[in-house]
CSV table of C-alpha atoms in Angstrom, one decimal:
chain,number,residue,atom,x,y,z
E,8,UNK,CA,55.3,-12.9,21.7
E,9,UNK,CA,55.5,-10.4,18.8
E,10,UNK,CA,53.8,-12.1,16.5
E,11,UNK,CA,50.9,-12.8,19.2
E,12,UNK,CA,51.0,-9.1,19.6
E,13,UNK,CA,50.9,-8.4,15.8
E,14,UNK,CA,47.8,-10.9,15.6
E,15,UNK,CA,45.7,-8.9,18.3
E,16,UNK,CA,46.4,-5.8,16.9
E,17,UNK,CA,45.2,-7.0,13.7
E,18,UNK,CA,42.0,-8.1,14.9
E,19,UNK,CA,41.4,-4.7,16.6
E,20,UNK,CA,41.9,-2.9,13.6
E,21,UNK,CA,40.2,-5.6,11.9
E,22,UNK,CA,36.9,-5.0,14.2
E,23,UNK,CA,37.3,-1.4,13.6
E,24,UNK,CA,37.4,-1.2,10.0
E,25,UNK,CA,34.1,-3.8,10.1
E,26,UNK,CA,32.2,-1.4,12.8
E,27,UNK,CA,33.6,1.3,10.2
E,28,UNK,CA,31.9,0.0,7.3
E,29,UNK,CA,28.8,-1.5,9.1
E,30,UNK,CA,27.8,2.5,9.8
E,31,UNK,CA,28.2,3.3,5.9
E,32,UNK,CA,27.3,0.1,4.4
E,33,UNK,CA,26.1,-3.3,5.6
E,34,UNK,CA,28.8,-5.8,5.4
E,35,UNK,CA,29.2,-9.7,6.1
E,36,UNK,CA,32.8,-10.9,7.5
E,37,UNK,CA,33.9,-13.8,5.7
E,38,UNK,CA,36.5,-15.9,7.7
E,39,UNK,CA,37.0,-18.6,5.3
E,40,UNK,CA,38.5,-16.7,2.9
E,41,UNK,CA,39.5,-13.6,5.0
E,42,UNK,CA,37.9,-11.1,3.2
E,43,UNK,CA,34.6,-8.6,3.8
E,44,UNK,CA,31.9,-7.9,1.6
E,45,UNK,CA,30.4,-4.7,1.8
E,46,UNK,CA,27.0,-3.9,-0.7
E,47,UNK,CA,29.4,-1.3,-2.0
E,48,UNK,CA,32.3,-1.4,-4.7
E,49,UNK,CA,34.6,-1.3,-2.1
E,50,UNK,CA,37.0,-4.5,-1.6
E,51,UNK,CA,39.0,-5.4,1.7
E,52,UNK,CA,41.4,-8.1,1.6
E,53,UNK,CA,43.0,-9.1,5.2
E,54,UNK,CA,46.9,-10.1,4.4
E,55,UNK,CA,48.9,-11.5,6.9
E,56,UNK,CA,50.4,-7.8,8.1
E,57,UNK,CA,48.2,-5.7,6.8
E,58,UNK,CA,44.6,-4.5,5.7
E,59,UNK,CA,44.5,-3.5,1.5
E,60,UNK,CA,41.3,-1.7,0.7
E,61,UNK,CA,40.8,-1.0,-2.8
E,62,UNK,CA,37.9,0.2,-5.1
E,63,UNK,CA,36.7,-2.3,-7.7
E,64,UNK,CA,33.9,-2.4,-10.6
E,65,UNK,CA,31.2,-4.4,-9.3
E,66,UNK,CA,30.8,-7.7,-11.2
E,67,UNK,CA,27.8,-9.9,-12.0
E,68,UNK,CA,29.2,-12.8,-10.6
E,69,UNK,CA,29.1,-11.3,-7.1
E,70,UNK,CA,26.5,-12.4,-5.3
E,71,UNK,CA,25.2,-12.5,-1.0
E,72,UNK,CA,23.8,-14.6,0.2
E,73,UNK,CA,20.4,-16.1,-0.7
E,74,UNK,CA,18.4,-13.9,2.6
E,75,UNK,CA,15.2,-15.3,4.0
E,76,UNK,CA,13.4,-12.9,2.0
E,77,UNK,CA,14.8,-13.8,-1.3
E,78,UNK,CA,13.6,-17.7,-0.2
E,79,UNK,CA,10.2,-16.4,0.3
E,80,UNK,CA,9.7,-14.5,-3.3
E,81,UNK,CA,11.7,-17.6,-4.5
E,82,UNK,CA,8.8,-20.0,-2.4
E,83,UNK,CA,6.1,-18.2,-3.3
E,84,UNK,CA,7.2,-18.2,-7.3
E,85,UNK,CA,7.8,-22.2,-7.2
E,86,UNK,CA,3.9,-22.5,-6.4
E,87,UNK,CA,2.9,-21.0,-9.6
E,88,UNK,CA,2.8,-16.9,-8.9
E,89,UNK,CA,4.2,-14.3,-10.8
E,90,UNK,CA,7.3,-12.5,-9.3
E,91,UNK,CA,6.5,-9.4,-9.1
E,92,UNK,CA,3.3,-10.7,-6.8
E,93,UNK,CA,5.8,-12.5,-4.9
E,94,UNK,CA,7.7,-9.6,-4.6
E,95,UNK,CA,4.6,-7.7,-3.5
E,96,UNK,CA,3.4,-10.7,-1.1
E,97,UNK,CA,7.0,-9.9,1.0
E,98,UNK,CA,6.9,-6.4,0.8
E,99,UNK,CA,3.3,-6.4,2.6
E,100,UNK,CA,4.5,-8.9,4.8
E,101,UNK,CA,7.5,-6.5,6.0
E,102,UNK,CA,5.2,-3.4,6.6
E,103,UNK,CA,3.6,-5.9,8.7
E,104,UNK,CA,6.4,-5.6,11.2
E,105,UNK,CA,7.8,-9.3,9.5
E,106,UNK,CA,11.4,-9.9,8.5
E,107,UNK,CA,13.5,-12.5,8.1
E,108,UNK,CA,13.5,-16.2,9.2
E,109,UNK,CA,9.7,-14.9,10.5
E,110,UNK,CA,8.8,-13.8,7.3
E,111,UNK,CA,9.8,-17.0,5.2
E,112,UNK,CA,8.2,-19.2,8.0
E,113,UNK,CA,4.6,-17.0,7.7
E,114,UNK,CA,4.7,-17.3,3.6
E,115,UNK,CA,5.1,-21.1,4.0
E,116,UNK,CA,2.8,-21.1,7.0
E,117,UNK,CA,0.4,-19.2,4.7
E,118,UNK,CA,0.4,-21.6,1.9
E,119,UNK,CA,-1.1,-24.8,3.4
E,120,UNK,CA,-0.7,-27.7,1.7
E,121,UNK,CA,-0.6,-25.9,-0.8
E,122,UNK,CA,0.0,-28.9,-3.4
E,123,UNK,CA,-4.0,-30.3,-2.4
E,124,UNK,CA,-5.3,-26.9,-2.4
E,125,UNK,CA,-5.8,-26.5,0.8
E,126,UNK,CA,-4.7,-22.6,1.7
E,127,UNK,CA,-4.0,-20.9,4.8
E,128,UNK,CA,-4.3,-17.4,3.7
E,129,UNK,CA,-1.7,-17.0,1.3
E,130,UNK,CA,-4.0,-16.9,-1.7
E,131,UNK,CA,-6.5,-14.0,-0.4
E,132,UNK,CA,-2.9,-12.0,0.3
E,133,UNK,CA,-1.4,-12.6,-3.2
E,134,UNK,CA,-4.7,-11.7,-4.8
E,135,UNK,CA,-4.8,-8.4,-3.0
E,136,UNK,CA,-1.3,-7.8,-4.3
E,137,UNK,CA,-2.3,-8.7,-7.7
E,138,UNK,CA,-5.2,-6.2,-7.7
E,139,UNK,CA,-3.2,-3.4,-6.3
E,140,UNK,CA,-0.8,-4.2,-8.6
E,141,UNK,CA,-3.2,-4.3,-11.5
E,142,UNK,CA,-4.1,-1.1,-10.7
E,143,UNK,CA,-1.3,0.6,-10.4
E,144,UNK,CA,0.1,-0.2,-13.8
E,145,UNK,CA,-3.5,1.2,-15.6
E,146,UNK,CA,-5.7,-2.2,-15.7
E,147,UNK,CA,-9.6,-0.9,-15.2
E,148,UNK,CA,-12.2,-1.8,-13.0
E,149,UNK,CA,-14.7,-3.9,-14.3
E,150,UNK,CA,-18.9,-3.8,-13.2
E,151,UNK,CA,-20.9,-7.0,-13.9
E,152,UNK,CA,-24.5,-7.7,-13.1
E,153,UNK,CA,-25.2,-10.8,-11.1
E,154,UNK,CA,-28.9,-12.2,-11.0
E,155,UNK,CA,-30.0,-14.6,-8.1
E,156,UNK,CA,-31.3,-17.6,-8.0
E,157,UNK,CA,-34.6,-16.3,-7.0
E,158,UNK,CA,-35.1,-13.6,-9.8
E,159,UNK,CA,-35.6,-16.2,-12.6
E,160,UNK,CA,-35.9,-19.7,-14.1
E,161,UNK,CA,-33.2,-21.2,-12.0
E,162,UNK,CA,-34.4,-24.3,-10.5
E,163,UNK,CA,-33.8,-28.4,-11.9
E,164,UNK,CA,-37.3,-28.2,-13.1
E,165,UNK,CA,-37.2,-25.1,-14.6
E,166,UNK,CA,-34.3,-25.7,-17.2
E,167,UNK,CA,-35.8,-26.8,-20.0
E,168,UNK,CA,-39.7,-26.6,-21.7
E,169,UNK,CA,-40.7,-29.8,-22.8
E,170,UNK,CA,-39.2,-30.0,-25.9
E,171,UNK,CA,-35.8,-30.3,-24.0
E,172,UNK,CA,-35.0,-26.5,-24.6
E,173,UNK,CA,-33.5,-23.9,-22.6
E,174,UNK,CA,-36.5,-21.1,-21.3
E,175,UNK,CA,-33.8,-18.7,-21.2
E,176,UNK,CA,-34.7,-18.5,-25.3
E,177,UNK,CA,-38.3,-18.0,-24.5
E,178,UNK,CA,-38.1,-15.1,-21.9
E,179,UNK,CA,-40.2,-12.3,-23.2
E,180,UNK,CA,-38.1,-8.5,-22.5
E,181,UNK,CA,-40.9,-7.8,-19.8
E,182,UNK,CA,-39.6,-10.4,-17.8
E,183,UNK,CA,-35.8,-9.7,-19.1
E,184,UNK,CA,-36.4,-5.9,-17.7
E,185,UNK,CA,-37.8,-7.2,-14.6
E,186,UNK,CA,-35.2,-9.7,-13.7
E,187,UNK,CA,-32.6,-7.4,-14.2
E,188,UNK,CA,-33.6,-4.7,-11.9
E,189,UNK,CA,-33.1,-7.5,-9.2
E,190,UNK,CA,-29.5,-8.3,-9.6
E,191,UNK,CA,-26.7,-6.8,-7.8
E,192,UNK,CA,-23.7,-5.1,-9.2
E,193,UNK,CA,-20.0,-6.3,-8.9
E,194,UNK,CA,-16.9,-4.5,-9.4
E,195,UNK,CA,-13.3,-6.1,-9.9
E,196,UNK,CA,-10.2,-5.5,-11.8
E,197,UNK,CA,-9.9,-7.3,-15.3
E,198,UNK,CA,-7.4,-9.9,-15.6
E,199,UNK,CA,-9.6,-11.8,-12.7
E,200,UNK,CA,-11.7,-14.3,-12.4
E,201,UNK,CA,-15.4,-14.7,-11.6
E,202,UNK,CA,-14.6,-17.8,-9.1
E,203,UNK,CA,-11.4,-15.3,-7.8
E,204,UNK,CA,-13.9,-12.3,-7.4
E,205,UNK,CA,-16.2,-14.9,-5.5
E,206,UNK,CA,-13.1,-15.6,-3.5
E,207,UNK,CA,-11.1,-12.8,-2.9
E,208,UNK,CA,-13.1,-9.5,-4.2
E,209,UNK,CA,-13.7,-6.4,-2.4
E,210,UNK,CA,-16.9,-4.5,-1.8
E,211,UNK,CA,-20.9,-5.6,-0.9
E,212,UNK,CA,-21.5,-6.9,-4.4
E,213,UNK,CA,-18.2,-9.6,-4.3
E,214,UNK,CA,-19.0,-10.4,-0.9
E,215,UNK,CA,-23.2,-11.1,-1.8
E,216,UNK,CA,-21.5,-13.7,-4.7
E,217,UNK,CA,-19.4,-15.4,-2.1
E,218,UNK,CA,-22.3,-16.3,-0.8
E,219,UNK,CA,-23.7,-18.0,-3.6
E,220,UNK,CA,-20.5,-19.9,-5.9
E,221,UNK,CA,-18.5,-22.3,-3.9
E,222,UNK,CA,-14.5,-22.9,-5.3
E,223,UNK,CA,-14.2,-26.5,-4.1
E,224,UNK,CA,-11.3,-27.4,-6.4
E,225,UNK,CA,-9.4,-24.2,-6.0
E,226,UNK,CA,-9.7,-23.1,-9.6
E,227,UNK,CA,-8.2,-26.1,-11.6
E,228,UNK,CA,-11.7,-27.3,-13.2
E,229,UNK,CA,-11.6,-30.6,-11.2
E,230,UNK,CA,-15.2,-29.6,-9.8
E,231,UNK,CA,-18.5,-27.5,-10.9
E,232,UNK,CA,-19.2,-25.6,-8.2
E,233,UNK,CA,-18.5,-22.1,-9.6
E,234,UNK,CA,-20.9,-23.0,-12.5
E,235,UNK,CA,-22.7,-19.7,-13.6
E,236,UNK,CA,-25.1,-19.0,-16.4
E,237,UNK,CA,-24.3,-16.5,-19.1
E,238,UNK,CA,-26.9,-14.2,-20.1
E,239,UNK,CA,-27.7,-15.1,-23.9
E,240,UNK,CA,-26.9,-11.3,-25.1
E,241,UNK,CA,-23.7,-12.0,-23.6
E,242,UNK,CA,-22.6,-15.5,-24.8
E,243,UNK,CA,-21.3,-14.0,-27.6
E,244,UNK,CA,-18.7,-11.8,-26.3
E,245,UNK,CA,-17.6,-14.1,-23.5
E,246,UNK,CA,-17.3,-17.2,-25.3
E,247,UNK,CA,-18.3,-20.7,-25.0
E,248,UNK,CA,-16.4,-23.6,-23.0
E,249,UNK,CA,-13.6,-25.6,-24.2
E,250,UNK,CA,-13.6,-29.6,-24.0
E,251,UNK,CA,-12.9,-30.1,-20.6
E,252,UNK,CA,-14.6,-27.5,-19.7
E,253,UNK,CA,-17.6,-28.8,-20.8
E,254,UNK,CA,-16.7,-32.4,-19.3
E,255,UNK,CA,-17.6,-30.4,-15.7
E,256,UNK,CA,-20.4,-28.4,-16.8
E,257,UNK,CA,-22.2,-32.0,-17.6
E,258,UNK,CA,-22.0,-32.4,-14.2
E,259,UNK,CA,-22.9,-28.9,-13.2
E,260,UNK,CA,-26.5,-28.4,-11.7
E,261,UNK,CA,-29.2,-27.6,-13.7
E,262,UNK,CA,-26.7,-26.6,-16.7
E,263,UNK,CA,-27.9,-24.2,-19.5
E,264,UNK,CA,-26.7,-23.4,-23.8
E,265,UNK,CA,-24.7,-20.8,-22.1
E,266,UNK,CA,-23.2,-22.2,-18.5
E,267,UNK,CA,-19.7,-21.2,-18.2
E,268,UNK,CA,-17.2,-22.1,-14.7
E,269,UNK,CA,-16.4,-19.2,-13.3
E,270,UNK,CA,-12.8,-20.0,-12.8
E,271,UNK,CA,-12.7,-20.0,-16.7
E,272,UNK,CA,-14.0,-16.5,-17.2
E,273,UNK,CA,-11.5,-13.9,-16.7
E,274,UNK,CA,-12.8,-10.4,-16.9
E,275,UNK,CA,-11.6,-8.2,-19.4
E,276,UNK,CA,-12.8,-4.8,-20.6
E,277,UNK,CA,-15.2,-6.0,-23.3
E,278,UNK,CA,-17.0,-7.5,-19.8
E,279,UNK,CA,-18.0,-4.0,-18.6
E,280,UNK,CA,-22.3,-4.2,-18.1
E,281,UNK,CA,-21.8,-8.5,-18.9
E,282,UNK,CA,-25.1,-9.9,-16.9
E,283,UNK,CA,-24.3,-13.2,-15.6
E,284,UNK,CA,-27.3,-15.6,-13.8
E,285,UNK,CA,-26.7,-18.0,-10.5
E,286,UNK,CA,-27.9,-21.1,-10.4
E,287,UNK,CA,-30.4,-22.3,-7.8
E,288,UNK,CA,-28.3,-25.2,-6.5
E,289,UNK,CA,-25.1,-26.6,-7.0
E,290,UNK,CA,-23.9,-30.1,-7.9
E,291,UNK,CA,-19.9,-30.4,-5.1
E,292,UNK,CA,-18.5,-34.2,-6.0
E,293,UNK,CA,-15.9,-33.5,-3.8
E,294,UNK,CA,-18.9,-34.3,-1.0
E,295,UNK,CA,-18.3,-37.5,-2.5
E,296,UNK,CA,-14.4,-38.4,-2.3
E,297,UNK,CA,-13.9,-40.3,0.9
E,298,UNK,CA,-10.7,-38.2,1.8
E,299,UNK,CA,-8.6,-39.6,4.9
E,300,UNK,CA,-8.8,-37.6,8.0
């Protein structure tokens, strides 16, 4: 009977020291071992007749538990994201109102099948993470010139003279002044992507190029549907394609001396005032590949 007495009033005082330390710092109980863990220094060790609490160094070595959150940043890092993006991704997610088991389930809801490409949101979040990011830590804003289809030489037909060479070479600076008062002006951070600006920017101008480059492969140069044309006084300082690169721009529509994917180009400073020229069509294989429903 005493010792039945002894063990209830050890679990009162045991409760009390727990709702104790809960107001000052959360803690998790750990019955196998008898023992609490507050986010503190301080150690509480349950003996069989009384409670010892002493203050220790914190070690490395002393970890909680993995928390849904942490499996999220951990998630979202596995499928090729940088961490502090991740990080950012979870963050935005828990200003939302979202927390834990929720949270994990959204991010993973959120990536689709992610391993085909297919996305469910996820990407268009972590890029506007990335860009607020960017900005933040002093990466500049970028503003390109995009000409339409219909403001020059665009078409199939028009390609090529008949000597097999690209008109682009032939334009006179009438018509290169005239062409360029026609195109529209784009703004994004560097460090992205013209095919990622088609995807994911902000503003009138990214939202007019969405309209007019397609991403079918998600970026991994399977396709050539992002294919844009280089203005010639730009080539230079952009740079040309590499192999494989090439390999898709063979398949591109209407391809010119200076075609470039857009998932390849990635803006940098050098880029602010580039002129870049859209295509009239575009060539998607992925029409083609008799996926199963």
């Amino acid at each position: 009977m005493i010792g039945h007495t002894l063990r209830l009033q050890r679990r009162h005082f045991i409760r009390q020291c727990t709702s104790f330390l809960s107001k000052e710092s959360p803690t998790v109980l750990s019955p196998i071992h008898h023992k609490i863990h507050p986010r503190d220094n301080n150690d509480i060790f349950i003996s069989s007749s009384s409670i010892v609490i002493r203050r220790t160094l914190a070690r490395s070595s002393n970890h909680s538990a993995e928390t849904p959150e942490d499996k999220a940043i951990t998630f979202v890092v596995s499928i090729g994201h940088e961490r502090r993006v991740a990080e950012g991704v979870v963050n935005a997610l828990k200003e939302s109102g979202m927390s834990g088991e929720m949270l994990l389930s959204m991010v993973r809801s959120m990536a689709g099948r992610w391993e085909v490409g297919e996305d469910e949101g996820l990407d268009a979040l972590v890029a506007s993470v990335k860009q607020t990011l960017d900005l933040s830590e002093g990466k500049k804003v970028v503003t390109f010139y995009v000409v339409p289809p219909n403001a020059w030489a665009s078409s199939q037909e028009d390609a090529t003279d008949e000597e097999q060479n690209d008109v682009m070479h032939d334009e006179t600076e009438e018509e290169k002044k005239k062409m360029r008062t026609r195109a529209f002006v784009v703004e994004a951070v560097e460090g992205t992507s013209i095919a990622d600006v088609a995807k994911f920017g902000a503003g009138e101008g990214a939202s007019t190029l969405r309209d007019y480059v397609e991403c079918a492969c998600s970026g991994i140069m399977a396709c050539s549907t992002c294919h844009v044309v280089i203005d010639p006084e730009w080539f230079d300082v952009v740079g040309g394609p590499i192999e494989a690169e090439e390999d898709m721009l063979d398949l591109a529509y209407a391809p010119r001396s200076t075609s470039r994917l857009g998932c390849q180009v990635v803006l940098t400073k050098e880029h602010d005032g580039m002129v870049i020229r859209l295509p009239k069509g575009a060539n998607n294989m992925m029409d083609f590949i008799p996926f199963e429903d």
